[in-house]
PDB file of C-alpha atoms and ligand atoms in Angstrom:
ATOM      1  CA  MET A   8       9.694 -46.193 104.946  1.00  0.00           C
ATOM      2  CA  ARG A   9      12.928 -45.996 103.193  1.00  0.00           C
ATOM      3  CA  LYS A  10      13.350 -48.842 100.605  1.00  0.00           C
ATOM      4  CA  CYS A  11      16.082 -51.186  99.352  1.00  0.00           C
ATOM      5  CA  ILE A  12      17.283 -49.538  96.132  1.00  0.00           C
ATOM      6  CA  LYS A  13      18.256 -52.943  94.969  1.00  0.00           C
ATOM      7  CA  CYS A  14      14.903 -54.776  95.509  1.00  0.00           C
ATOM      8  CA  GLY A  15      12.502 -52.041  97.040  1.00  0.00           C
ATOM      9  CA  GLU A  16      12.436 -54.379 100.236  1.00  0.00           C
ATOM     10  CA  LYS A  17      11.800 -52.474 103.445  1.00  0.00           C
ATOM     11  CA  ALA A  18      15.823 -50.816 104.308  1.00  0.00           C
ATOM     12  CA  GLN A  19      17.637 -51.766 107.172  1.00  0.00           C
ATOM     13  CA  VAL A  20      20.373 -49.417 106.607  1.00  0.00           C
ATOM     14  CA  TYR A  21      20.666 -45.583 105.442  1.00  0.00           C
ATOM     15  CA  LEU A  22      23.898 -44.531 104.449  1.00  0.00           C
ATOM     16  CA  PRO A  23      23.905 -40.810 103.964  1.00  0.00           C
ATOM     17  CA  GLN A  24      27.376 -40.200 102.644  1.00  0.00           C
ATOM     18  CA  HIS A  25      26.666 -42.995 100.025  1.00  0.00           C
ATOM     19  CA  ARG A  26      23.011 -41.619  99.858  1.00  0.00           C
ATOM     20  CA  LEU A  27      21.880 -45.663  99.829  1.00  0.00           C
ATOM     21  CA  SER A  28      19.361 -47.104 101.918  1.00  0.00           C
ATOM     22  CA  LEU A  29      19.545 -51.046 101.671  1.00  0.00           C
ATOM     23  CA  CYS A  30      18.289 -54.115 103.139  1.00  0.00           C
ATOM     24  CA  LYS A  31      20.257 -56.470 105.021  1.00  0.00           C
ATOM     25  CA  GLN A  32      21.290 -59.200 102.323  1.00  0.00           C
ATOM     26  CA  HIS A  33      22.185 -56.309 100.103  1.00  0.00           C
ATOM     27  CA  TYR A  34      23.766 -53.890 103.141  1.00  0.00           C
ATOM     28  CA  LEU A  35      26.045 -57.167 103.744  1.00  0.00           C
ATOM     29  CA  GLU A  36      26.763 -57.831  99.581  1.00  0.00           C
ATOM     30  CA  TRP A  37      27.367 -53.630  99.316  1.00  0.00           C
ATOM     31  CA  PHE A  38      30.218 -54.128 102.579  1.00  0.00           C
ATOM     32  CA  ASP A  39      31.861 -57.407 100.753  1.00  0.00           C
ATOM     33  CA  ASN A  40      32.111 -55.165  97.435  1.00  0.00           C
ATOM     34  CA  ARG A  41      33.603 -52.787  98.913  1.00  0.00           C
ATOM     35  CA  VAL A  42      36.270 -54.714 100.912  1.00  0.00           C
ATOM     36  CA  GLU A  43      36.736 -56.349  97.082  1.00  0.00           C
ATOM     37  CA  LYS A  44      37.013 -52.955  95.182  1.00  0.00           C
ATOM     38  CA  THR A  45      39.305 -51.693  97.844  1.00  0.00           C
ATOM     39  CA  ILE A  46      41.817 -54.451  98.021  1.00  0.00           C
ATOM     40  CA  LYS A  47      41.773 -54.663  94.275  1.00  0.00           C
ATOM     41  CA  GLU A  48      42.611 -50.737  94.265  1.00  0.00           C
ATOM     42  CA  PHE A  49      45.362 -50.890  96.213  1.00  0.00           C
ATOM     43  CA  LYS A  50      46.501 -53.989  95.057  1.00  0.00           C
ATOM     44  CA  MET A  51      46.166 -55.541  98.465  1.00  0.00           C
ATOM     45  CA  PHE A  52      46.371 -59.474  97.581  1.00  0.00           C
ATOM     46  CA  ASN A  53      44.861 -62.055  95.540  1.00  0.00           C
ATOM     47  CA  ARG A  54      42.983 -65.501  96.232  1.00  0.00           C
ATOM     48  CA  LYS A  55      46.169 -67.116  96.339  1.00  0.00           C
ATOM     49  CA  ASP A  56      47.812 -65.374  98.748  1.00  0.00           C
ATOM     50  CA  LYS A  57      47.840 -66.916 101.991  1.00  0.00           C
ATOM     51  CA  VAL A  58      46.267 -63.676 104.822  1.00  0.00           C
ATOM     52  CA  LEU A  59      46.449 -63.702 108.261  1.00  0.00           C
ATOM     53  CA  VAL A  60      43.661 -61.202 109.816  1.00  0.00           C
ATOM     54  CA  ALA A  61      44.770 -59.672 112.760  1.00  0.00           C
ATOM     55  CA  VAL A  62      41.831 -60.230 115.234  1.00  0.00           C
ATOM     56  CA  SER A  63      41.259 -57.803 118.318  1.00  0.00           C
ATOM     57  CA  GLY A  64      37.809 -59.643 118.592  1.00  0.00           C
ATOM     58  CA  GLY A  65      36.332 -55.976 117.751  1.00  0.00           C
ATOM     59  CA  LYS A  66      33.627 -55.304 115.309  1.00  0.00           C
ATOM     60  CA  ASP A  67      36.034 -54.279 112.582  1.00  0.00           C
ATOM     61  CA  SER A  68      38.615 -57.464 112.687  1.00  0.00           C
ATOM     62  CA  LEU A  69      35.943 -59.789 113.151  1.00  0.00           C
ATOM     63  CA  SER A  70      33.759 -58.137 110.170  1.00  0.00           C
ATOM     64  CA  LEU A  71      36.787 -58.110 108.010  1.00  0.00           C
ATOM     65  CA  TRP A  72      37.314 -61.421 108.611  1.00  0.00           C
ATOM     66  CA  LYS A  73      34.202 -62.592 107.660  1.00  0.00           C
ATOM     67  CA  SER A  74      34.141 -60.387 104.686  1.00  0.00           C
ATOM     68  CA  LEU A  75      37.318 -62.080 103.383  1.00  0.00           C
ATOM     69  CA  ILE A  76      36.174 -65.694 104.061  1.00  0.00           C
ATOM     70  CA  ASN A  77      33.174 -64.586 102.141  1.00  0.00           C
ATOM     71  CA  LEU A  78      35.041 -63.266  99.403  1.00  0.00           C
ATOM     72  CA  GLY A  79      36.943 -66.552  98.960  1.00  0.00           C
ATOM     73  CA  TYR A  80      40.170 -65.159 100.172  1.00  0.00           C
ATOM     74  CA  ASP A  81      42.092 -67.801 102.390  1.00  0.00           C
ATOM     75  CA  ALA A  82      42.177 -65.883 105.684  1.00  0.00           C
ATOM     76  CA  ASP A  83      43.433 -67.216 108.929  1.00  0.00           C
ATOM     77  CA  GLY A  84      43.010 -65.369 112.272  1.00  0.00           C
ATOM     78  CA  PHE A  85      45.775 -64.015 114.912  1.00  0.00           C
ATOM     79  CA  TYR A  86      45.014 -62.951 118.114  1.00  0.00           C
ATOM     80  CA  ILE A  87      47.236 -61.504 120.642  1.00  0.00           C
ATOM     81  CA  ASN A  88      46.556 -62.122 124.122  1.00  0.00           C
ATOM     82  CA  LEU A  89      47.832 -59.153 125.566  1.00  0.00           C
ATOM     83  CA  GLY A  90      46.910 -59.728 129.330  1.00  0.00           C
ATOM     84  CA  ILE A  91      44.506 -56.921 130.062  1.00  0.00           C
ATOM     85  CA  GLY A  92      42.467 -58.717 132.415  1.00  0.00           C
ATOM     86  CA  GLU A  93      39.006 -59.371 131.798  1.00  0.00           C
ATOM     87  CA  TYR A  94      39.521 -57.205 128.598  1.00  0.00           C
ATOM     88  CA  SER A  95      41.621 -59.454 126.504  1.00  0.00           C
ATOM     89  CA  GLN A  96      40.027 -62.492 128.464  1.00  0.00           C
ATOM     90  CA  LYS A  97      36.627 -61.642 126.734  1.00  0.00           C
ATOM     91  CA  SER A  98      37.930 -60.412 123.440  1.00  0.00           C
ATOM     92  CA  TYR A  99      39.869 -64.053 123.107  1.00  0.00           C
ATOM     93  CA  GLU A 100      36.798 -65.882 123.773  1.00  0.00           C
ATOM     94  CA  LEU A 101      34.778 -64.251 121.067  1.00  0.00           C
ATOM     95  CA  ALA A 102      37.955 -64.311 118.770  1.00  0.00           C
ATOM     96  CA  LYS A 103      38.015 -68.111 119.318  1.00  0.00           C
ATOM     97  CA  SER A 104      34.270 -68.507 118.853  1.00  0.00           C
ATOM     98  CA  PHE A 105      33.591 -66.448 115.957  1.00  0.00           C
ATOM     99  CA  SER A 106      37.076 -68.816 114.589  1.00  0.00           C
ATOM    100  CA  GLU A 107      34.906 -71.975 115.321  1.00  0.00           C
ATOM    101  CA  LYS A 108      31.674 -70.356 113.855  1.00  0.00           C
ATOM    102  CA  VAL A 109      33.671 -70.035 110.582  1.00  0.00           C
ATOM    103  CA  GLY A 110      35.647 -72.848 110.742  1.00  0.00           C
ATOM    104  CA  LYS A 111      38.962 -71.301 110.370  1.00  0.00           C
ATOM    105  CA  THR A 112      42.254 -71.136 112.128  1.00  0.00           C
ATOM    106  CA  LEU A 113      42.829 -68.654 114.952  1.00  0.00           C
ATOM    107  CA  HIS A 114      46.427 -68.548 115.520  1.00  0.00           C
ATOM    108  CA  VAL A 115      47.293 -67.363 119.124  1.00  0.00           C
ATOM    109  CA  VAL A 116      50.620 -65.688 120.776  1.00  0.00           C
ATOM    110  CA  SER A 117      50.154 -64.820 124.532  1.00  0.00           C
ATOM    111  CA  LEU A 118      52.486 -62.535 126.439  1.00  0.00           C
ATOM    112  CA  TYR A 119      51.964 -64.011 129.601  1.00  0.00           C
ATOM    113  CA  LYS A 120      54.077 -66.738 127.835  1.00  0.00           C
ATOM    114  CA  GLU A 121      56.063 -64.823 125.641  1.00  0.00           C
ATOM    115  CA  MET A 122      57.020 -61.850 127.899  1.00  0.00           C
ATOM    116  CA  VAL A 123      54.896 -60.161 130.518  1.00  0.00           C
ATOM    117  CA  PRO A 124      51.270 -58.685 130.147  1.00  0.00           C
ATOM    118  CA  ILE A 125      50.807 -54.960 129.229  1.00  0.00           C
ATOM    119  CA  PRO A 126      49.694 -53.696 132.446  1.00  0.00           C
ATOM    120  CA  GLU A 127      53.133 -54.996 134.136  1.00  0.00           C
ATOM    121  CA  MET A 128      54.992 -53.789 131.291  1.00  0.00           C
ATOM    122  CA  ARG A 129      53.650 -50.110 131.405  1.00  0.00           C
ATOM    123  CA  LYS A 130      56.271 -50.154 134.577  1.00  0.00           C
ATOM    124  CA  TYR A 131      59.104 -50.605 132.713  1.00  0.00           C
ATOM    125  CA  ASP A 132      58.648 -48.187 130.147  1.00  0.00           C
ATOM    126  CA  SER A 133      57.041 -44.866 130.422  1.00  0.00           C
ATOM    127  CA  ARG A 134      55.774 -44.275 127.098  1.00  0.00           C
ATOM    128  CA  PRO A 135      51.697 -44.092 127.077  1.00  0.00           C
ATOM    129  CA  ALA A 136      50.769 -47.716 126.816  1.00  0.00           C
ATOM    130  CA  CYS A 137      49.207 -47.726 123.409  1.00  0.00           C
ATOM    131  CA  SER A 138      52.962 -46.729 122.156  1.00  0.00           C
ATOM    132  CA  VAL A 139      54.327 -50.092 124.178  1.00  0.00           C
ATOM    133  CA  CYS A 140      51.252 -51.993 123.102  1.00  0.00           C
ATOM    134  CA  GLY A 141      51.626 -51.155 119.006  1.00  0.00           C
ATOM    135  CA  THR A 142      55.627 -52.104 119.127  1.00  0.00           C
ATOM    136  CA  VAL A 143      54.309 -55.511 120.395  1.00  0.00           C
ATOM    137  CA  LYS A 144      51.606 -55.643 118.094  1.00  0.00           C
ATOM    138  CA  ARG A 145      53.652 -55.189 115.521  1.00  0.00           C
ATOM    139  CA  TYR A 146      56.546 -57.042 116.484  1.00  0.00           C
ATOM    140  CA  TYR A 147      54.283 -60.448 116.671  1.00  0.00           C
ATOM    141  CA  MET A 148      52.220 -59.934 113.993  1.00  0.00           C
ATOM    142  CA  ASN A 149      55.396 -59.269 111.585  1.00  0.00           C
ATOM    143  CA  LYS A 150      57.353 -62.223 113.581  1.00  0.00           C
ATOM    144  CA  PHE A 151      54.312 -64.772 113.676  1.00  0.00           C
ATOM    145  CA  ALA A 152      53.690 -64.179 109.896  1.00  0.00           C
ATOM    146  CA  LYS A 153      56.869 -64.786 108.697  1.00  0.00           C
ATOM    147  CA  GLU A 154      57.271 -67.995 110.418  1.00  0.00           C
ATOM    148  CA  ASN A 155      54.635 -69.571 109.433  1.00  0.00           C
ATOM    149  CA  GLY A 156      54.008 -68.525 105.475  1.00  0.00           C
ATOM    150  CA  TYR A 157      51.632 -65.957 105.511  1.00  0.00           C
ATOM    151  CA  LYS A 158      52.834 -63.520 102.852  1.00  0.00           C
ATOM    152  CA  ILE A 159      50.425 -60.490 103.773  1.00  0.00           C
ATOM    153  CA  ILE A 160      48.773 -59.099 107.365  1.00  0.00           C
ATOM    154  CA  ALA A 161      45.317 -57.561 107.068  1.00  0.00           C
ATOM    155  CA  THR A 162      44.550 -55.093 110.102  1.00  0.00           C
ATOM    156  CA  GLY A 163      40.922 -53.686 110.926  1.00  0.00           C
ATOM    157  CA  HIS A 164      41.503 -49.983 110.635  1.00  0.00           C
ATOM    158  CA  ASN A 165      38.874 -48.285 109.581  1.00  0.00           C
ATOM    159  CA  LEU A 166      37.944 -45.428 107.698  1.00  0.00           C
ATOM    160  CA  ASP A 167      37.466 -43.320 111.185  1.00  0.00           C
ATOM    161  CA  ASP A 168      41.077 -44.418 112.589  1.00  0.00           C
ATOM    162  CA  GLU A 169      42.797 -43.486 109.108  1.00  0.00           C
ATOM    163  CA  ALA A 170      40.758 -39.904 109.169  1.00  0.00           C
ATOM    164  CA  ALA A 171      41.837 -39.835 112.904  1.00  0.00           C
ATOM    165  CA  VAL A 172      45.235 -40.449 111.811  1.00  0.00           C
ATOM    166  CA  LEU A 173      45.542 -38.114 108.686  1.00  0.00           C
ATOM    167  CA  PHE A 174      43.804 -35.274 110.644  1.00  0.00           C
ATOM    168  CA  SER A 175      46.923 -35.434 113.643  1.00  0.00           C
ATOM    169  CA  ASN A 176      49.420 -35.538 110.827  1.00  0.00           C
ATOM    170  CA  THR A 177      48.378 -32.801 109.223  1.00  0.00           C
ATOM    171  CA  LEU A 178      47.367 -30.717 112.141  1.00  0.00           C
ATOM    172  CA  ASN A 179      50.920 -30.941 113.448  1.00  0.00           C
ATOM    173  CA  TRP A 180      52.549 -31.330 109.604  1.00  0.00           C
ATOM    174  CA  SER A 181      54.593 -34.614 110.469  1.00  0.00           C
ATOM    175  CA  VAL A 182      55.258 -35.276 107.027  1.00  0.00           C
ATOM    176  CA  GLU A 183      57.242 -38.256 107.764  1.00  0.00           C
ATOM    177  CA  TYR A 184      54.139 -40.002 108.911  1.00  0.00           C
ATOM    178  CA  LEU A 185      52.057 -38.506 105.848  1.00  0.00           C
ATOM    179  CA  LYS A 186      54.830 -39.757 103.323  1.00  0.00           C
ATOM    180  CA  ARG A 187      53.749 -43.541 104.796  1.00  0.00           C
ATOM    181  CA  GLN A 188      50.192 -43.315 105.571  1.00  0.00           C
ATOM    182  CA  TYR A 189      48.650 -45.741 102.932  1.00  0.00           C
ATOM    183  CA  PRO A 190      46.898 -48.495 103.091  1.00  0.00           C
ATOM    184  CA  VAL A 191      49.181 -51.215 101.978  1.00  0.00           C
ATOM    185  CA  LEU A 192      52.817 -51.209 104.077  1.00  0.00           C
ATOM    186  CA  PRO A 193      54.906 -53.405 101.031  1.00  0.00           C
ATOM    187  CA  GLU A 194      57.343 -56.165 102.283  1.00  0.00           C
ATOM    188  CA  GLU A 195      60.695 -55.395 102.344  1.00  0.00           C
ATOM    189  CA  ASP A 196      63.921 -56.010 104.174  1.00  0.00           C
ATOM    190  CA  GLY A 197      62.499 -58.502 106.479  1.00  0.00           C
ATOM    191  CA  PHE A 198      58.971 -57.008 106.771  1.00  0.00           C
ATOM    192  CA  ILE A 199      55.708 -58.667 105.550  1.00  0.00           C
ATOM    193  CA  ARG A 200      53.190 -57.138 103.323  1.00  0.00           C
ATOM    194  CA  LYS A 201      50.560 -54.997 105.632  1.00  0.00           C
ATOM    195  CA  VAL A 202      47.393 -53.929 104.711  1.00  0.00           C
ATOM    196  CA  LYS A 203      43.971 -52.493 105.383  1.00  0.00           C
ATOM    197  CA  PRO A 204      41.073 -53.365 103.755  1.00  0.00           C
ATOM    198  CA  LEU A 205      38.478 -51.686 105.485  1.00  0.00           C
ATOM    199  CA  CYS A 206      40.259 -47.897 105.138  1.00  0.00           C
ATOM    200  CA  LYS A 207      37.090 -46.754 103.482  1.00  0.00           C
ATOM    201  CA  ILE A 208      34.275 -48.465 105.588  1.00  0.00           C
ATOM    202  CA  SER A 209      33.387 -46.388 108.663  1.00  0.00           C
ATOM    203  CA  GLU A 210      33.214 -47.393 112.025  1.00  0.00           C
ATOM    204  CA  LYS A 211      29.504 -47.229 111.821  1.00  0.00           C
ATOM    205  CA  GLU A 212      29.734 -49.481 108.658  1.00  0.00           C
ATOM    206  CA  SER A 213      31.455 -52.122 110.128  1.00  0.00           C
ATOM    207  CA  ALA A 214      29.689 -52.323 113.083  1.00  0.00           C
ATOM    208  CA  MET A 215      26.021 -52.773 111.329  1.00  0.00           C
ATOM    209  CA  TYR A 216      28.019 -55.337 109.054  1.00  0.00           C
ATOM    210  CA  ALA A 217      28.977 -57.373 112.520  1.00  0.00           C
ATOM    211  CA  VAL A 218      25.533 -56.769 113.538  1.00  0.00           C
ATOM    212  CA  LEU A 219      23.713 -57.962 110.451  1.00  0.00           C
ATOM    213  CA  SER A 220      26.342 -60.927 110.128  1.00  0.00           C
ATOM    214  CA  GLY A 221      25.257 -62.233 113.828  1.00  0.00           C
ATOM    215  CA  ILE A 222      29.174 -61.743 114.669  1.00  0.00           C
ATOM    216  CA  ASP A 223      29.668 -61.325 118.625  1.00  0.00           C
ATOM    217  CA  TYR A 224      32.341 -58.748 119.173  1.00  0.00           C
ATOM    218  CA  ILE A 225      33.684 -56.904 122.103  1.00  0.00           C
ATOM    219  CA  GLU A 226      31.979 -53.650 122.437  1.00  0.00           C
ATOM    220  CA  GLU A 227      34.462 -52.507 125.154  1.00  0.00           C
ATOM    221  CA  GLU A 228      37.838 -49.992 124.416  1.00  0.00           C
ATOM    222  CA  CYS A 229      40.580 -51.133 125.490  1.00  0.00           C
ATOM    223  CA  PRO A 230      40.730 -49.826 129.225  1.00  0.00           C
ATOM    224  CA  PHE A 231      44.265 -48.206 128.605  1.00  0.00           C
ATOM    225  CA  SER A 232      43.347 -45.968 125.229  1.00  0.00           C
ATOM    226  CA  GLU A 233      40.709 -43.649 127.578  1.00  0.00           C
ATOM    227  CA  GLY A 234      41.821 -40.664 127.185  1.00  0.00           C
ATOM    228  CA  ALA A 235      43.608 -41.078 123.857  1.00  0.00           C
ATOM    229  CA  THR A 236      43.843 -37.625 121.975  1.00  0.00           C
ATOM    230  CA  SER A 237      42.804 -39.759 118.146  1.00  0.00           C
ATOM    231  CA  ILE A 238      39.781 -39.974 120.502  1.00  0.00           C
ATOM    232  CA  ASP A 239      38.831 -36.036 120.494  1.00  0.00           C
ATOM    233  CA  TYR A 240      39.863 -36.092 116.603  1.00  0.00           C
ATOM    234  CA  LYS A 241      37.071 -38.565 116.001  1.00  0.00           C
ATOM    235  CA  MET A 242      34.811 -37.108 117.531  1.00  0.00           C
ATOM    236  CA  PHE A 243      35.502 -33.749 115.806  1.00  0.00           C
ATOM    237  CA  LEU A 244      35.613 -35.453 112.364  1.00  0.00           C
ATOM    238  CA  ALA A 245      32.527 -36.729 113.269  1.00  0.00           C
ATOM    239  CA  GLN A 246      30.532 -33.484 114.107  1.00  0.00           C
ATOM    240  CA  LEU A 247      31.557 -32.067 110.584  1.00  0.00           C
ATOM    241  CA  GLU A 248      30.380 -35.775 109.298  1.00  0.00           C
ATOM    242  CA  GLU A 249      27.300 -35.129 110.652  1.00  0.00           C
ATOM    243  CA  LYS A 250      26.782 -31.861 109.020  1.00  0.00           C
ATOM    244  CA  SER A 251      28.241 -32.885 105.813  1.00  0.00           C
ATOM    245  CA  PRO A 252      28.309 -36.758 105.143  1.00  0.00           C
ATOM    246  CA  GLY A 253      30.842 -37.597 103.273  1.00  0.00           C
ATOM    247  CA  THR A 254      33.498 -35.391 104.387  1.00  0.00           C
ATOM    248  CA  LYS A 255      35.641 -38.323 106.479  1.00  0.00           C
ATOM    249  CA  LEU A 256      35.810 -40.010 103.536  1.00  0.00           C
ATOM    250  CA  ARG A 257      36.294 -36.995 101.024  1.00  0.00           C
ATOM    251  CA  PHE A 258      39.429 -35.695 103.384  1.00  0.00           C
ATOM    252  CA  TYR A 259      40.870 -39.640 103.305  1.00  0.00           C
ATOM    253  CA  SER A 260      40.587 -40.533  99.916  1.00  0.00           C
ATOM    254  CA  GLU A 261      41.398 -37.062  98.184  1.00  0.00           C
ATOM    255  CA  PHE A 262      44.510 -37.274 100.497  1.00  0.00           C
ATOM    256  CA  LEU A 263      45.068 -40.904  99.145  1.00  0.00           C
ATOM    257  CA  ARG A 264      44.312 -39.417  95.180  1.00  0.00           C
ATOM    258  CA  LYS A 265      46.060 -35.938  95.533  1.00  0.00           C
ATOM    259  CA  MET A 266      48.494 -35.665  98.247  1.00  0.00           C
ATOM    260  CA  TYR A 267      49.958 -38.546  98.976  1.00  0.00           C
ATOM    261  CA  PRO A 268      51.662 -39.131  95.314  1.00  0.00           C
ATOM    262  CA  ILE A 269      53.289 -36.189  95.621  1.00  0.00           C
ATOM    263  CA  LEU A 270      54.614 -36.834  99.159  1.00  0.00           C
ATOM    264  CA  LYS A 271      55.665 -40.000  98.544  1.00  0.00           C
ATOM    265  CA  GLN A 272      58.527 -38.482  95.409  1.00  0.00           C
ATOM    266  CA  SER A 273      60.673 -37.236  98.192  1.00  0.00           C
ATOM    267  CA  GLU A 274      60.315 -40.315 100.593  1.00  0.00           C
ATOM    268  CA  GLU A 275      63.585 -41.476 101.774  1.00  0.00           C
ATOM    269  CA  LYS A 276      63.114 -45.323 102.908  1.00  0.00           C
ATOM    270  CA  PRO A 277      64.797 -45.855 106.155  1.00  0.00           C
ATOM    271  CA  LYS A 278      67.716 -47.811 106.040  1.00  0.00           C
ATOM    272  CA  LEU A 279      66.560 -51.040 107.747  1.00  0.00           C
ATOM    273  CA  GLN A 280      68.825 -53.983 109.498  1.00  0.00           C
ATOM    274  CA  PRO A 281      68.546 -56.908 111.295  1.00  0.00           C
ATOM    275  CA  CYS A 282      68.035 -56.756 115.025  1.00  0.00           C
ATOM    276  CA  LYS A 283      71.574 -57.937 116.563  1.00  0.00           C
ATOM    277  CA  ILE A 284      69.140 -59.797 119.420  1.00  0.00           C
ATOM    278  CA  CYS A 285      66.248 -61.416 117.468  1.00  0.00           C
ATOM    279  CA  GLY A 286      67.073 -60.548 113.847  1.00  0.00           C
ATOM    280  CA  GLU A 287      63.899 -58.603 112.989  1.00  0.00           C
ATOM    281  CA  PRO A 288      64.466 -55.616 110.584  1.00  0.00           C
ATOM    282  CA  SER A 289      64.860 -52.464 112.607  1.00  0.00           C
ATOM    283  CA  THR A 290      66.334 -49.081 111.835  1.00  0.00           C
ATOM    284  CA  ASN A 291      68.798 -49.349 115.037  1.00  0.00           C
ATOM    285  CA  GLU A 292      70.962 -52.092 115.912  1.00  0.00           C
ATOM    286  CA  ILE A 293      68.395 -53.565 118.713  1.00  0.00           C
ATOM    287  CA  CYS A 294      64.837 -53.486 117.605  1.00  0.00           C
ATOM    288  CA  ALA A 295      62.441 -51.982 120.318  1.00  0.00           C
ATOM    289  CA  PHE A 296      60.691 -54.981 120.826  1.00  0.00           C
ATOM    290  CA  CYS A 297      64.394 -55.916 121.794  1.00  0.00           C
ATOM    291  CA  ASN A 298      64.873 -52.830 124.041  1.00  0.00           C
ATOM    292  CA  LEU A 299      62.005 -53.166 125.935  1.00  0.00           C
ATOM    293  CA  LYS A 300      62.855 -56.699 126.630  1.00  0.00           C
ATOM    294  CA  MET A 301      66.237 -55.590 128.093  1.00  0.00           C
ATOM    295  CA  LYS A 302      64.645 -52.982 130.179  1.00  0.00           C
ATOM    296  CA  ILE A 303      62.046 -55.558 131.629  1.00  0.00           C
ATOM    297  CA  SER A 304      65.002 -57.745 132.494  1.00  0.00           C
ATOM    298  CA  GLN A 305      67.226 -55.181 133.699  1.00  0.00           C
ATOM    299  CA  LYS A 306      64.340 -54.238 136.191  1.00  0.00           C
ATOM    300  CA  GLU A 307      63.451 -57.287 136.944  1.00  0.00           C
ATOM    301  CA  ALA A 308      67.047 -58.420 138.127  1.00  0.00           C
ATOM    302  CA  LYS A 309      67.339 -55.437 140.001  1.00  0.00           C
ATOM    303  CA  ALA A 310      64.161 -56.470 141.901  1.00  0.00           C
TER     304      ALA A 310
HETATM  305  P1  AMP B 418      44.053 -50.694 117.746  1.00  0.00           P
HETATM  306  O1  AMP B 418      45.454 -50.280 117.417  1.00  0.00           O
HETATM  307  O2  AMP B 418      43.478 -51.628 118.809  1.00  0.00           O
HETATM  308  O3  AMP B 418      42.792 -49.704 117.002  1.00  0.00           O
HETATM  309  O4  AMP B 418      43.656 -51.955 116.649  1.00  0.00           O
HETATM  310  C1  AMP B 418      44.037 -52.203 115.146  1.00  0.00           C
HETATM  311  C2  AMP B 418      44.014 -53.541 114.591  1.00  0.00           C
HETATM  312  O5  AMP B 418      44.859 -53.997 114.913  1.00  0.00           O
HETATM  313  C3  AMP B 418      42.798 -54.184 114.573  1.00  0.00           C
HETATM  314  O6  AMP B 418      41.941 -53.546 113.948  1.00  0.00           O
HETATM  315  C4  AMP B 418      43.324 -55.758 114.412  1.00  0.00           C
HETATM  316  O7  AMP B 418      42.866 -55.917 113.423  1.00  0.00           O
HETATM  317  C5  AMP B 418      44.898 -55.436 115.375  1.00  0.00           C
HETATM  318  N1  AMP B 418      44.599 -55.838 116.526  1.00  0.00           N
HETATM  319  C6  AMP B 418      44.567 -55.213 117.847  1.00  0.00           C
HETATM  320  N2  AMP B 418      44.653 -55.542 118.803  1.00  0.00           N
HETATM  321  C7  AMP B 418      44.764 -57.149 118.311  1.00  0.00           C
HETATM  322  C8  AMP B 418      45.189 -58.046 119.296  1.00  0.00           C
HETATM  323  N3  AMP B 418      45.428 -58.200 120.422  1.00  0.00           N
HETATM  324  N4  AMP B 418      45.190 -58.893 118.654  1.00  0.00           N
HETATM  325  C9  AMP B 418      45.793 -59.115 117.496  1.00  0.00           C
HETATM  326  N5  AMP B 418      45.408 -57.686 116.134  1.00  0.00           N
HETATM  327  C10 AMP B 418      45.182 -57.260 117.269  1.00  0.00           C
HETATM  328 ZN1   ZN B 419      17.602 -54.808  99.128  1.00  0.00          ZN
HETATM  329 ZN1   ZN B 420      65.124 -57.767 118.040  1.00  0.00          ZN
END
């Protein structure tokens, strides 16, 4: 029987990459400490800042929200109803009931009201659903945070997400993306600071935190994410991790420590301008979101 290295009680969790056995209480503490350390390491925010946590109803974003509350940060939730059938309905209910349980505000924006739901939007844009959805999510997160006095947007991207993106960017030598792959995107020219406090926490670790904290979360993946190449990269990295625990964390952390500073030196900041239609920052005269909106209204007018 494994014993918790802190108190000697029966361990509930074993973390091979850290060679750590922990009981429930000490695991929850370990997780909160790790989140706190990451926030400090990357100077993400402090206890005076108003943080908006983007919650999807999944394990990562709800665990992040819970951990920030435990750590005493001023963190409210933000949910975008993407209108993806039962998946969105269920994830909304879970996010809502979590917010009621912890007594925090959950702000909600619904695509049914604002434009059209994601499945509908796919008819108007030939890009993969996840790209369209990403444009919409980024737009509303930034706009909402700015209009409601939040200085920081925190998302639940975890180590598996970041390592898979890093792997893909490296395979393709997407140097411009690599230059921006950092867990803090600074505030500038109309963009609110965006942070990823779970970037050094694996998917398994955040799932265990959610379960041991009694958080009800949506287990299903978004139906549109099926077949995404990132899933193959995640599986491949998981195989390496299985053979050699700690590989994923080393791949990502050492990139940030050794490679990112070199790449950053040659980063050319894209010139941003306010979108002519909505005023949000954009690299073009008209932002990606307004472009999408225009396509929708043109096609609707034709129909
Ligand atoms: P995904 O892009 O689905 O992997 O989600 C990455 C992060 O984006 C999540 O951890 C959340 O922080 C945020 N997010 C995803 N979906 C939503 C949503 N519907 N509403 C608000 N935030 C979301
Ligand atoms: Zn213990
Ligand atoms: Zn715009």
